[in-house]
PDB file of C-alpha atoms in Angstrom:
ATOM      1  CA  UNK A  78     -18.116   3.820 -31.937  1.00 62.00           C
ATOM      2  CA  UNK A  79     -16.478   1.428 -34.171  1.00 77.00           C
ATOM      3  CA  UNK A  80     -13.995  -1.412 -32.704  1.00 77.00           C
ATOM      4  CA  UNK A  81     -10.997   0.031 -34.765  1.00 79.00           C
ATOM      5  CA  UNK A  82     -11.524   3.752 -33.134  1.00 76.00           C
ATOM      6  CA  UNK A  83     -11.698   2.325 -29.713  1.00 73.00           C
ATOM      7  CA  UNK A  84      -8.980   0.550 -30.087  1.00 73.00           C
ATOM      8  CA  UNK A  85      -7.571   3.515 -31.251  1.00 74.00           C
ATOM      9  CA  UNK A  86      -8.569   6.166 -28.647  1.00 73.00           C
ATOM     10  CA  UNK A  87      -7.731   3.405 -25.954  1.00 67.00           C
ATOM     11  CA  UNK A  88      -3.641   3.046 -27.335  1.00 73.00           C
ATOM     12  CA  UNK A  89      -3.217   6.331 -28.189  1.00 73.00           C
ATOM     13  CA  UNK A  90      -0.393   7.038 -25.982  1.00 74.00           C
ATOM     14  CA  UNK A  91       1.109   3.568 -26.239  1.00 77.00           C
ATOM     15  CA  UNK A  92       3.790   3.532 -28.346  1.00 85.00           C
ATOM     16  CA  UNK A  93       3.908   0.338 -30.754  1.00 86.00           C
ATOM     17  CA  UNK A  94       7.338  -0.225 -29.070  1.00 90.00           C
ATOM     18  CA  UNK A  95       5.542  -0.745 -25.978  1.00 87.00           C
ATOM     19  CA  UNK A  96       3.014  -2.935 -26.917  1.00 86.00           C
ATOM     20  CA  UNK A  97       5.742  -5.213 -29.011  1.00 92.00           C
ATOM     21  CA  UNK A  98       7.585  -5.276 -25.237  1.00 92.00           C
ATOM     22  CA  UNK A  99       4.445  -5.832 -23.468  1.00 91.00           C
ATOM     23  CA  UNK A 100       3.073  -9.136 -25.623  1.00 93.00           C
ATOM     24  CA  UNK A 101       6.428 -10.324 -25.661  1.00 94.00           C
ATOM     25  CA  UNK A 102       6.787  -9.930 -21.736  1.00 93.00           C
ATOM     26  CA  UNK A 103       3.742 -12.036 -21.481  1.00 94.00           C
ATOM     27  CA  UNK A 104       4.847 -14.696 -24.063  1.00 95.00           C
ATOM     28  CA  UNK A 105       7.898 -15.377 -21.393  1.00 94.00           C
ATOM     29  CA  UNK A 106       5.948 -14.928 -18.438  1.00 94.00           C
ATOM     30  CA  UNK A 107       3.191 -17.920 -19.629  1.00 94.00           C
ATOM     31  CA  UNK A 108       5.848 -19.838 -20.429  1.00 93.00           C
ATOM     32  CA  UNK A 109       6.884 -20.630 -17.288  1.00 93.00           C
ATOM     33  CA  UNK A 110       3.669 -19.429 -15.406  1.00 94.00           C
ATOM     34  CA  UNK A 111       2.297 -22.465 -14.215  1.00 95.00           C
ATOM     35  CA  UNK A 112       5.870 -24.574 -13.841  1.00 94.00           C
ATOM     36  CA  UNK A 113       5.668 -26.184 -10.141  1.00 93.00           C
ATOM     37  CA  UNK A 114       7.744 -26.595  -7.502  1.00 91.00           C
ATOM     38  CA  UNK A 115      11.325 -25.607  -6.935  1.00 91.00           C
ATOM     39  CA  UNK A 116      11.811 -26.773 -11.198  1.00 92.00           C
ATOM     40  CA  UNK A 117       9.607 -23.698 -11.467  1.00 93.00           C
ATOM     41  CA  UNK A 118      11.579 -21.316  -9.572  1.00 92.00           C
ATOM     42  CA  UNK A 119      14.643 -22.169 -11.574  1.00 92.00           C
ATOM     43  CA  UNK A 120      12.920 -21.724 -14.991  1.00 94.00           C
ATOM     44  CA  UNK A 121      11.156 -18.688 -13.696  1.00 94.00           C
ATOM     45  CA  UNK A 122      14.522 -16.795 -12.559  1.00 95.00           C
ATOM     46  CA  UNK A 123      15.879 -15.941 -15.672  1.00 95.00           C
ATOM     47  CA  UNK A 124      12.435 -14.279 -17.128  1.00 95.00           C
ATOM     48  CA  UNK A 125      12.369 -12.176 -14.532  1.00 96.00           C
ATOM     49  CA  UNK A 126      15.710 -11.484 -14.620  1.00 96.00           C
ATOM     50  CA  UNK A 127      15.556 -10.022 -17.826  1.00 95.00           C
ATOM     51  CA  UNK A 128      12.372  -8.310 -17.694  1.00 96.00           C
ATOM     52  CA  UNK A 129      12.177  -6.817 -14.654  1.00 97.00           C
ATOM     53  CA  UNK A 130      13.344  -3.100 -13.665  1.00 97.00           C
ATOM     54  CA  UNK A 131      15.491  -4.562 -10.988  1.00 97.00           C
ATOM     55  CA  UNK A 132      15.552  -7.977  -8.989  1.00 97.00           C
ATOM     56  CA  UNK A 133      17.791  -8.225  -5.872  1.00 95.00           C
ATOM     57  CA  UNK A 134      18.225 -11.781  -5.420  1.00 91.00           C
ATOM     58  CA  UNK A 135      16.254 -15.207  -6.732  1.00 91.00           C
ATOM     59  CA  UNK A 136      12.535 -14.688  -5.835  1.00 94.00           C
ATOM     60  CA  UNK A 137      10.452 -16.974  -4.417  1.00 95.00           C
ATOM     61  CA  UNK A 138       7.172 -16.978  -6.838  1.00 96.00           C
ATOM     62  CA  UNK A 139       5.356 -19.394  -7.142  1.00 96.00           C
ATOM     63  CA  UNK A 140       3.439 -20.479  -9.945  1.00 96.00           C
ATOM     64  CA  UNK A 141       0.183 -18.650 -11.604  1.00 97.00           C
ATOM     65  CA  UNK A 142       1.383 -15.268 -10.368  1.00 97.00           C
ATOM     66  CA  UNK A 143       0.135 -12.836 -12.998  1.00 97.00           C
ATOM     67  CA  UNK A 144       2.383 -10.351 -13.959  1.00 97.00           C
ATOM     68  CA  UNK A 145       1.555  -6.834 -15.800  1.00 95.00           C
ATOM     69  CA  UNK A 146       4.550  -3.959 -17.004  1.00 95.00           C
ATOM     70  CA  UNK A 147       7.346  -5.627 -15.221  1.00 96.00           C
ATOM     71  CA  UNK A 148       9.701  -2.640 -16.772  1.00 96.00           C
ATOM     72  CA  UNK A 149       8.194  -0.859 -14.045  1.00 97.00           C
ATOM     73  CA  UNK A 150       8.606  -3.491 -11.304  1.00 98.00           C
ATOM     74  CA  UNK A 151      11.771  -3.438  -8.869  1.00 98.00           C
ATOM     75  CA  UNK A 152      12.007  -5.595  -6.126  1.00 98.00           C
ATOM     76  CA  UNK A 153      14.751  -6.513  -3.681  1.00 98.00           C
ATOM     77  CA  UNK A 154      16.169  -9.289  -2.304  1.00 97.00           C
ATOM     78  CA  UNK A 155      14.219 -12.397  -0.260  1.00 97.00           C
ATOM     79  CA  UNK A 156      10.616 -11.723  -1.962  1.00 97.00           C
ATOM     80  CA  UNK A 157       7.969 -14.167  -2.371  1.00 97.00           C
ATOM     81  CA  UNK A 158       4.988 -14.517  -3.603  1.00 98.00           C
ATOM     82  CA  UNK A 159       2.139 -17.116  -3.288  1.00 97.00           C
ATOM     83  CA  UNK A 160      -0.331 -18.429  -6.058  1.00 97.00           C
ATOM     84  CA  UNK A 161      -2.766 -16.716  -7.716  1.00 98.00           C
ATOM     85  CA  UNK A 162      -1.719 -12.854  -6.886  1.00 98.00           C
ATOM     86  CA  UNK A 163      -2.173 -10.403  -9.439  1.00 98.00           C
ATOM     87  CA  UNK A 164       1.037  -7.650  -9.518  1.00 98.00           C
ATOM     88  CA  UNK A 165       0.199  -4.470 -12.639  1.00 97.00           C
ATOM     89  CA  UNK A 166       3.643  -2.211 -12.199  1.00 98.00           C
ATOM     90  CA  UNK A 167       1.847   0.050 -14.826  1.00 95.00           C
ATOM     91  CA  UNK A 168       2.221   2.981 -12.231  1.00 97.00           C
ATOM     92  CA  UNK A 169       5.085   1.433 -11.015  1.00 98.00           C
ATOM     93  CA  UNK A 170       6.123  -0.667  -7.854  1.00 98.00           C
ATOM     94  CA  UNK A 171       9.035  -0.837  -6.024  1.00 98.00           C
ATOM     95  CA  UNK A 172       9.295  -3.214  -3.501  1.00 98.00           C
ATOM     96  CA  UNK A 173      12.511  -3.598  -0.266  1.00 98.00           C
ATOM     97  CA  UNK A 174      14.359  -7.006   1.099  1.00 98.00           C
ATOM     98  CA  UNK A 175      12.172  -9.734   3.090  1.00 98.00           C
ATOM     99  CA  UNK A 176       8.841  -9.113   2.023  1.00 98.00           C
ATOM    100  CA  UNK A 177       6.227 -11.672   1.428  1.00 98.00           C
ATOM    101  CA  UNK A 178       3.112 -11.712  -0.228  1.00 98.00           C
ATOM    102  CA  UNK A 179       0.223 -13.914   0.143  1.00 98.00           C
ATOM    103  CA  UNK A 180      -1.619 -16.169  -2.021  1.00 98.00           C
ATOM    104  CA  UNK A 181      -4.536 -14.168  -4.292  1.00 98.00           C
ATOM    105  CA  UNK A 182      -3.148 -10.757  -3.595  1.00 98.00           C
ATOM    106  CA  UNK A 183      -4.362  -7.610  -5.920  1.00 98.00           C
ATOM    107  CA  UNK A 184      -1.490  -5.208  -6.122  1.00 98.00           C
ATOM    108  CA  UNK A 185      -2.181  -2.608  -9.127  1.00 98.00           C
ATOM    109  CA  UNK A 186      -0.931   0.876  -9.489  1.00 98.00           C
ATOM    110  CA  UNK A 187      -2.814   1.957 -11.737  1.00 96.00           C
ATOM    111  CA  UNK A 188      -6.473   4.470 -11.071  1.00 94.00           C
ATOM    112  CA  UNK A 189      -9.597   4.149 -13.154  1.00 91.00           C
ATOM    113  CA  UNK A 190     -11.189   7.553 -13.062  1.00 91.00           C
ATOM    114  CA  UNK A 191     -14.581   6.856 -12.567  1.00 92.00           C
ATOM    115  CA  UNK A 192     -16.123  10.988 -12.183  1.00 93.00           C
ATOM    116  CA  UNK A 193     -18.498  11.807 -15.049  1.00 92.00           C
ATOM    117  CA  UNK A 194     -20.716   9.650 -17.229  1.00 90.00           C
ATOM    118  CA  UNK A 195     -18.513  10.833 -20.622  1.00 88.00           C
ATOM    119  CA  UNK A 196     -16.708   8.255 -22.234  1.00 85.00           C
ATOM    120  CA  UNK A 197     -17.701   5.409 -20.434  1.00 85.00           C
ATOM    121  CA  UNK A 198     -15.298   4.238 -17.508  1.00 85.00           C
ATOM    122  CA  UNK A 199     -13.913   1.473 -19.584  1.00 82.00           C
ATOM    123  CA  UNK A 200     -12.820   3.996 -22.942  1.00 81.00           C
ATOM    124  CA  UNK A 201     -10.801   6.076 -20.308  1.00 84.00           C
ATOM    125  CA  UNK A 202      -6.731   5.813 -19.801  1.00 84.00           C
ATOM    126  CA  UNK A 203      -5.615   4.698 -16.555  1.00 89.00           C
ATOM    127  CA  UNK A 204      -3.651   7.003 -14.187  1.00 93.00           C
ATOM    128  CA  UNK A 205      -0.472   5.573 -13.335  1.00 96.00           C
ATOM    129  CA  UNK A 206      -0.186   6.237  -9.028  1.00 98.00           C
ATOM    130  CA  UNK A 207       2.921   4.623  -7.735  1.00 98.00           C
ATOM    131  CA  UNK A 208       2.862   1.519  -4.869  1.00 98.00           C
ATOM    132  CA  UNK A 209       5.818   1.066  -2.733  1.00 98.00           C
ATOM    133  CA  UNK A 210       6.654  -1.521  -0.736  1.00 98.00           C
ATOM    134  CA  UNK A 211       9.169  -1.317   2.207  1.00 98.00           C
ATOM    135  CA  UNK A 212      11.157  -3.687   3.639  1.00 98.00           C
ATOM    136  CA  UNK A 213      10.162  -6.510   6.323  1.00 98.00           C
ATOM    137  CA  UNK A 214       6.642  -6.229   5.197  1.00 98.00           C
ATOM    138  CA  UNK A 215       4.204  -9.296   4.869  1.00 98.00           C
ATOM    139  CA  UNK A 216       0.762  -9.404   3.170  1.00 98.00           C
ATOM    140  CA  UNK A 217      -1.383 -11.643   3.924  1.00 98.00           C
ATOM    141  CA  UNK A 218      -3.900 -13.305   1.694  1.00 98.00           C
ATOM    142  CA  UNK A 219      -6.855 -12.009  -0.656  1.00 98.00           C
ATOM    143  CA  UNK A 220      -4.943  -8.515   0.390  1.00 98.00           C
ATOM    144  CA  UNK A 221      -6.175  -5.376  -2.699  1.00 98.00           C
ATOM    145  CA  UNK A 222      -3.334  -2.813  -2.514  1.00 98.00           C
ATOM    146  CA  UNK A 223      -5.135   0.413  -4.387  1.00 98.00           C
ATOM    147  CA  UNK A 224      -2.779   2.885  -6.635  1.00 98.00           C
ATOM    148  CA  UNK A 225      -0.862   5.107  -5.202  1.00 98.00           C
ATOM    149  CA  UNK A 226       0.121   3.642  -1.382  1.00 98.00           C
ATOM    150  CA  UNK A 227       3.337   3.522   0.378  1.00 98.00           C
ATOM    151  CA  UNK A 228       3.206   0.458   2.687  1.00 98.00           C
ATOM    152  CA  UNK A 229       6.284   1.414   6.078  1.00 98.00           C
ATOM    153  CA  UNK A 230       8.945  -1.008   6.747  1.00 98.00           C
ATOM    154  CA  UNK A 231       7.540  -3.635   8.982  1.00 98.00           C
ATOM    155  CA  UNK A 232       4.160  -2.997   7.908  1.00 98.00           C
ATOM    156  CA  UNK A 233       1.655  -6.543   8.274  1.00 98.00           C
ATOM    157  CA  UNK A 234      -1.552  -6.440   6.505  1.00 98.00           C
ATOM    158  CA  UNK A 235      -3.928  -9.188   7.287  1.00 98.00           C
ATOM    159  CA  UNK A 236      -5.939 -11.772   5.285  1.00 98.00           C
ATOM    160  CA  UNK A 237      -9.093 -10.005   3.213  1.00 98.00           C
ATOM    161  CA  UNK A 238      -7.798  -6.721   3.202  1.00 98.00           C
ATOM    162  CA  UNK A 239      -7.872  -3.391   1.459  1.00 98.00           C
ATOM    163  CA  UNK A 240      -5.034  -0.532   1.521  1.00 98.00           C
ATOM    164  CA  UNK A 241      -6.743   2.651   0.663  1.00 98.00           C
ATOM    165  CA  UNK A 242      -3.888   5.140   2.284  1.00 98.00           C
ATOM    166  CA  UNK A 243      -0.043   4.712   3.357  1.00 98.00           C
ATOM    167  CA  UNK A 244       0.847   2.976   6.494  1.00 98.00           C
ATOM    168  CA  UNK A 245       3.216   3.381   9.370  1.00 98.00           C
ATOM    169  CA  UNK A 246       6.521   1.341  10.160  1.00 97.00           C
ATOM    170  CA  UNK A 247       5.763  -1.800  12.341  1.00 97.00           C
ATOM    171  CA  UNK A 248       2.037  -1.403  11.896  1.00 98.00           C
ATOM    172  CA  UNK A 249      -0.446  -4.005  11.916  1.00 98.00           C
ATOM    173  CA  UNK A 250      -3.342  -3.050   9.836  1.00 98.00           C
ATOM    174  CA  UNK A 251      -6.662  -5.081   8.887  1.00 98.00           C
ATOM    175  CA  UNK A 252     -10.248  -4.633   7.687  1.00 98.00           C
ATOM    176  CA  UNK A 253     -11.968  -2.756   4.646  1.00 97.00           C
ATOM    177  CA  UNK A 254     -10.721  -0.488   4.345  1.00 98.00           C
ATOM    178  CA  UNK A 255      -7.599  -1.608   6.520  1.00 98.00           C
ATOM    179  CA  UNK A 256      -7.232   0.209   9.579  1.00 98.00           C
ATOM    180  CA  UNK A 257      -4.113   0.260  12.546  1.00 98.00           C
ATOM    181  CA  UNK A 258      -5.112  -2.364  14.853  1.00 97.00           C
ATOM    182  CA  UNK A 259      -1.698  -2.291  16.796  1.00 96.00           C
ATOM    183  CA  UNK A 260       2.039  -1.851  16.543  1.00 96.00           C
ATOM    184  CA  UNK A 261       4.744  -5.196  15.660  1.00 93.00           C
ATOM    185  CA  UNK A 262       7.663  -2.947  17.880  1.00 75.00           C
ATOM    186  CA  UNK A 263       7.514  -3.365  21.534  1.00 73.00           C
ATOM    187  CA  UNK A 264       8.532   0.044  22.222  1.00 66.00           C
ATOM    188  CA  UNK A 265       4.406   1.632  21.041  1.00 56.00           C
ATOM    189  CA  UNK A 266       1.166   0.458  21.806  1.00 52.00           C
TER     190      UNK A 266
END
């Protein structure tokens, strides 16, 4: 298979509308990617102002966050977000007040399929599985949140990580694949 039909097979359903939005999205977001400190914030506010689907108040993200389809991306108010995390909306992500996310965090909602040895995993589209993020949740560092979960208000996810399947509110989860380890409300064990 040549590079051009590839290419071609692999955009197919992208319009050229959406990849003109999509390099110009990152052009803004490099900009300011790496600008420290609270200089950084500032310059970073307005880009994601305008790009993404909906921003609730000034976030907190810091610099080298990497962020992919942020048409697709809402997020309330009182977010932030540590170095080095790695947010793809392509699926979509919609994310409540007072959450916090820790440095070197993989959110993506979007599924390789990997069944069947025809084409090879990398020539197929991804399946877009929405991630949403309730309020008053925190996630902890070198976290992977996998397509397709619902994280509960008050949810904590510690350090290392991985979300395979939706949580419940006030729960404590940890391990790989993360698993409830307790309850954050006083009134359940």
């Amino acid at each position: 298979m040549s590079t051009i039909s590839f290419l071609r097979d692999k955009l197919k359903d992208v319009s050229i509308g959406q990849v003109l939005r999509d390099e110009v999205e990152q052009m803004l977001l490099w900009l300011f990617k790496y600008a420290p400190g609270s200089l950084g914030f500032l310059l970073r506010y307005p880009v994601y102002k305008l790009l993404f689907k909906r921003l609730g108040s000034l976030p907190f993200i810091q610099a080298n966050v990497t962020i992919w389809r942020t048409d697709r991306l809402q997020v309330g108010s009182h977010f932030g977000v540590n170095s080095g995390t790695y947010i793809n909306a392509i699926g979509g992500i919609e994310i409540g007040d007072h959450v916090l996310i820790g440095s070197n965090v993989t959110i993506s909602s979007g599924r390789h399929p990997i069944d069947g040895e025809f084409p090879p995993v990398f020539a197929r589209p991804t399946i877009p599985e929405k991630i949403v993020i309730e309020d008053d949740v925190w996630i902890a560092a070198n976290v992977v949140i996998l397509p397709g979960v619902r994280l509960a208000k008050g949810t904590v996810v510690g350090a290392n990580s991985v979300v395979v399947r939706d949580t419940e509110p006030y729960s404590v989860m940890a391990g790989t694949p993360a698993k409830l380890l307790r309850y954050r409300r006083n009134d359940r064990t």
